[in-house]
Amino acid sequence: MAQNYRHILFSDAVKALQEEHGSRAAYLKMDAGADGTPDRLTDKETGFIALRDSFYMASVNADGWPYMQHRGGPAGFLRHIAGNRIGFADYRGNKQYISTANLAGNDRVSLFLMDYPNRDRLKLVGHAKSVELADDPAAVTALMPAGYRATPERAFFIDVIGWEWNCSQHITPRFTEAEISAAVRPMAAEINQLRAEIAALQAGRDQPAPPPGLP
């Protein structure tokens, strides 16, 4: 059971509000025994991570401002490496380098992973570091998706210390182009078959009738 996520995020102020609104007793029972030991990633979490084609990552700058950035690529570009470590290649983009700079001063990150069709979401927190391509080309290129047309500049490695699944309430289902294409493919095939049958019937009806007296 994941306990460290709540152990980290439930500050005294959070607990006070939970107490005020009647949820503290339930969480206290749920988190009994939490001691700060990192939540171990299980097959459920690593399997979910392997199917994602995007996620959001938050970091914090030197002035305490949070920064959220979208990351995307082919499904599986965010990879489980070993144990509680995950990582992804950072592609050349608009050259702002906000996340990279933030991590140099504060290595804490929070990741938000969504599965809109199935209305699932996974939240992760951990310590991250970036590795430049010039410093370790093998480590960076190993995280590049095969055949993906992007230029890697570095890799991010994240040691997860806590995770939590959220309920599906208020998640609006959304579908990718590939998911929609797969869903409508049988319907499109049936429509094409019906069109062919209609065309054949139309062609038979348009044939001239034989002269009178001929079979």
Short mmCIF file of C-alpha atoms in Angstrom, two decimals:
data_model
loop_
_atom_site.label_atom_id
_atom_site.label_comp_id
_atom_site.label_asym_id
_atom_site.label_seq_id
_atom_site.Cartn_x
_atom_site.Cartn_y
_atom_site.Cartn_z
CA MET A 1 0.00 0.00 0.00
CA ALA A 2 1.28 3.48 -0.87
CA GLN A 3 1.72 5.48 2.31
CA ASN A 4 4.75 7.69 1.80
CA TYR A 5 2.98 9.97 -0.69
CA ARG A 6 0.50 11.02 1.98
CA HIS A 7 3.22 10.99 4.66
CA ILE A 8 5.04 13.65 2.61
CA LEU A 9 2.09 15.72 1.43
CA PHE A 10 -0.04 15.70 4.56
CA SER A 11 1.54 18.61 6.42
CA ASP A 12 0.27 19.77 9.80
CA ALA A 13 -1.86 22.38 8.04
CA VAL A 14 -3.35 19.70 5.77
CA LYS A 15 -4.10 17.46 8.74
CA ALA A 16 -5.78 20.33 10.54
CA LEU A 17 -8.12 20.92 7.62
CA GLN A 18 -8.83 17.21 7.37
CA GLU A 19 -9.73 17.20 11.04
CA GLU A 20 -11.98 20.20 10.54
CA HIS A 21 -13.81 18.61 7.62
CA GLY A 22 -14.08 15.09 9.03
CA SER A 23 -11.66 13.08 6.89
CA ARG A 24 -8.68 12.88 9.23
CA ALA A 25 -9.75 9.71 11.06
CA ALA A 26 -10.06 7.75 7.81
CA TYR A 27 -6.65 8.88 6.56
CA LEU A 28 -5.05 8.24 9.93
CA LYS A 29 -6.23 4.64 9.84
CA MET A 30 -5.15 4.27 6.20
CA ASP A 31 -1.66 5.59 6.88
CA ALA A 32 -0.98 3.80 10.15
CA GLY A 33 2.67 2.75 10.22
CA ALA A 34 3.89 5.23 7.59
CA ASP A 35 7.52 5.98 8.45
CA GLY A 36 8.88 7.77 5.38
CA THR A 37 9.95 4.62 3.54
CA PRO A 38 9.50 5.20 -0.21
CA ASP A 39 6.41 3.66 -1.80
CA ARG A 40 7.62 0.74 -3.90
CA LEU A 41 6.52 0.82 -7.51
CA THR A 42 4.54 -2.31 -8.35
CA ASP A 43 3.68 -3.91 -11.68
CA LYS A 44 0.46 -1.89 -11.73
CA GLU A 45 2.30 1.43 -11.61
CA THR A 46 5.11 0.48 -14.01
CA GLY A 47 2.57 -0.98 -16.45
CA PHE A 48 0.55 2.23 -16.35
CA ILE A 49 3.68 4.31 -16.87
CA ALA A 50 4.69 2.21 -19.90
CA LEU A 51 1.42 2.99 -21.70
CA ARG A 52 1.50 6.75 -21.34
CA ASP A 53 2.24 9.03 -24.28
CA SER A 54 2.29 12.20 -22.17
CA PHE A 55 2.47 13.46 -18.62
CA TYR A 56 2.93 16.67 -16.66
CA MET A 57 5.93 17.41 -14.47
CA ALA A 58 6.12 20.12 -11.83
CA SER A 59 9.31 21.58 -10.40
CA VAL A 60 10.03 24.58 -8.16
CA ASN A 61 12.28 27.55 -8.88
CA ALA A 62 14.59 29.37 -6.49
CA ASP A 63 11.83 31.83 -5.51
CA GLY A 64 9.42 29.04 -4.59
CA TRP A 65 7.25 29.33 -7.69
CA PRO A 66 5.95 26.02 -9.06
CA TYR A 67 6.42 25.33 -12.77
CA MET A 68 4.38 22.74 -14.69
CA GLN A 69 5.52 21.38 -18.04
CA HIS A 70 3.92 18.90 -20.44
CA ARG A 71 6.08 16.07 -21.74
CA GLY A 72 5.06 13.91 -24.67
CA GLY A 73 6.27 11.23 -27.06
CA PRO A 74 5.42 7.73 -28.23
CA ALA A 75 3.71 5.51 -25.69
CA GLY A 76 6.38 4.20 -23.34
CA PHE A 77 8.79 7.13 -23.71
CA LEU A 78 8.65 7.48 -19.92
CA ARG A 79 10.36 4.28 -18.82
CA HIS A 80 10.73 2.24 -15.69
CA ILE A 81 14.49 1.68 -15.41
CA ALA A 82 14.91 -0.35 -12.23
CA GLY A 83 13.55 -0.37 -8.70
CA ASN A 84 11.89 2.99 -8.10
CA ARG A 85 13.78 4.80 -10.86
CA ILE A 86 12.06 6.04 -14.00
CA GLY A 87 13.43 8.24 -16.76
CA PHE A 88 12.88 9.87 -20.12
CA ALA A 89 14.88 11.59 -22.83
CA ASP A 90 14.52 15.36 -22.99
CA TYR A 91 14.18 16.51 -26.60
CA ARG A 92 15.37 19.74 -28.15
CA GLY A 93 12.60 22.33 -27.90
CA ASN A 94 12.13 26.03 -27.26
CA LYS A 95 15.38 26.32 -25.26
CA GLN A 96 13.83 27.80 -22.13
CA TYR A 97 15.42 25.17 -19.81
CA ILE A 98 13.18 26.06 -16.88
CA SER A 99 12.79 22.52 -15.53
CA THR A 100 16.49 21.80 -15.99
CA ALA A 101 17.48 24.95 -14.11
CA ASN A 102 14.94 24.33 -11.35
CA LEU A 103 16.34 20.87 -10.69
CA ALA A 104 19.82 22.30 -10.23
CA GLY A 105 18.57 24.11 -7.14
CA ASN A 106 15.77 21.81 -5.94
CA ASP A 107 15.55 18.22 -7.15
CA ARG A 108 11.94 17.67 -6.02
CA VAL A 109 9.43 16.96 -8.77
CA SER A 110 5.81 15.90 -9.00
CA LEU A 111 4.45 13.96 -11.98
CA PHE A 112 0.81 13.72 -13.04
CA LEU A 113 -0.07 10.87 -15.40
CA MET A 114 -3.52 10.65 -17.01
CA ASP A 115 -5.43 7.87 -18.75
CA TYR A 116 -8.49 9.72 -20.01
CA PRO A 117 -10.30 6.85 -21.79
CA ASN A 118 -10.19 4.69 -18.64
CA ARG A 119 -10.50 7.65 -16.27
CA ASP A 120 -7.39 6.78 -14.27
CA ARG A 121 -4.69 9.06 -12.91
CA LEU A 122 -1.44 8.39 -11.10
CA LYS A 123 0.50 10.98 -9.08
CA LEU A 124 4.21 10.56 -8.37
CA VAL A 125 6.70 12.55 -6.31
CA GLY A 126 10.42 12.05 -6.28
CA HIS A 127 13.93 13.38 -6.65
CA ALA A 128 15.12 14.10 -10.18
CA LYS A 129 18.40 14.79 -11.89
CA SER A 130 19.31 15.67 -15.45
CA VAL A 131 22.19 14.16 -17.39
CA GLU A 132 23.50 15.99 -20.45
CA LEU A 133 24.00 14.12 -23.71
CA ALA A 134 27.66 15.18 -23.84
CA ASP A 135 28.29 13.79 -20.34
CA ASP A 136 26.71 10.36 -20.85
CA PRO A 137 25.55 9.75 -24.43
CA ALA A 138 24.82 6.06 -23.79
CA ALA A 139 22.48 6.77 -20.89
CA VAL A 140 20.59 9.46 -22.82
CA THR A 141 20.25 7.61 -26.13
CA ALA A 142 19.12 4.46 -24.31
CA LEU A 143 15.96 6.35 -23.36
CA MET A 144 15.16 7.45 -26.91
CA PRO A 145 12.09 5.75 -28.40
CA ALA A 146 13.03 3.66 -31.44
CA GLY A 147 12.46 5.54 -34.69
CA TYR A 148 11.17 8.70 -33.01
CA ARG A 149 12.17 11.82 -34.91
CA ALA A 150 13.42 14.04 -32.11
CA THR A 151 16.84 15.25 -31.05
CA PRO A 152 17.76 14.39 -27.43
CA GLU A 153 19.66 16.95 -25.40
CA ARG A 154 19.67 15.24 -22.01
CA ALA A 155 17.82 12.71 -19.91
CA PHE A 156 15.88 13.08 -16.70
CA PHE A 157 16.13 10.35 -14.06
CA ILE A 158 13.57 10.35 -11.28
CA ASP A 159 13.77 8.31 -8.07
CA VAL A 160 10.16 7.94 -6.99
CA ILE A 161 9.57 8.20 -3.26
CA GLY A 162 5.77 8.34 -3.25
CA TRP A 163 2.80 7.63 -5.47
CA GLU A 164 -0.97 7.68 -5.24
CA TRP A 165 -3.90 6.72 -7.45
CA ASN A 166 -6.81 9.13 -7.61
CA CYS A 167 -10.48 8.35 -7.97
CA SER A 168 -12.09 8.72 -11.39
CA GLN A 169 -14.62 11.31 -10.28
CA HIS A 170 -14.77 14.35 -12.57
CA ILE A 171 -12.37 12.92 -15.19
CA THR A 172 -13.92 13.53 -18.60
CA PRO A 173 -13.08 10.68 -21.01
CA ARG A 174 -10.97 11.84 -23.97
CA PHE A 175 -9.53 9.78 -26.79
CA THR A 176 -6.50 10.08 -29.06
CA GLU A 177 -6.71 10.02 -32.84
CA ALA A 178 -5.35 6.46 -32.85
CA GLU A 179 -7.93 5.31 -30.27
CA ILE A 180 -10.78 6.87 -32.22
CA SER A 181 -9.53 5.33 -35.48
CA ALA A 182 -9.40 1.88 -33.88
CA ALA A 183 -12.91 2.29 -32.48
CA VAL A 184 -14.52 3.35 -35.77
CA ARG A 185 -12.57 0.94 -38.01
CA PRO A 186 -15.19 -1.87 -37.84
CA MET A 187 -17.96 0.67 -38.54
CA ALA A 188 -16.04 2.07 -41.51
CA ALA A 189 -15.53 -1.43 -42.92
CA GLU A 190 -19.26 -2.17 -42.59
CA ILE A 191 -20.17 1.12 -44.29
CA ASN A 192 -17.82 0.33 -47.20
CA GLN A 193 -19.36 -3.13 -47.56
CA LEU A 194 -22.89 -1.68 -47.60
CA ARG A 195 -21.86 0.91 -50.18
CA ALA A 196 -20.49 -1.85 -52.42
CA GLU A 197 -23.71 -3.85 -52.08
CA ILE A 198 -25.82 -0.77 -52.86
CA ALA A 199 -23.68 -0.01 -55.93
CA ALA A 200 -24.11 -3.60 -57.16
CA LEU A 201 -27.88 -3.44 -56.70
CA GLN A 202 -27.97 -0.06 -58.44
CA ALA A 203 -25.97 -1.41 -61.38
CA GLY A 204 -28.37 -4.37 -61.76
CA ARG A 205 -31.43 -2.12 -61.67
CA ASP A 206 -29.99 0.17 -64.33
CA GLN A 207 -29.51 -2.68 -66.85
CA PRO A 208 -31.88 -2.30 -69.88
CA ALA A 209 -34.86 -4.67 -69.88
CA PRO A 210 -34.81 -7.42 -72.62
CA PRO A 211 -37.07 -6.91 -75.70
CA PRO A 212 -40.60 -8.39 -75.49
CA GLY A 213 -40.78 -12.07 -76.33
CA LEU A 214 -37.17 -12.73 -75.37
CA PRO A 215 -36.38 -14.71 -72.30
#
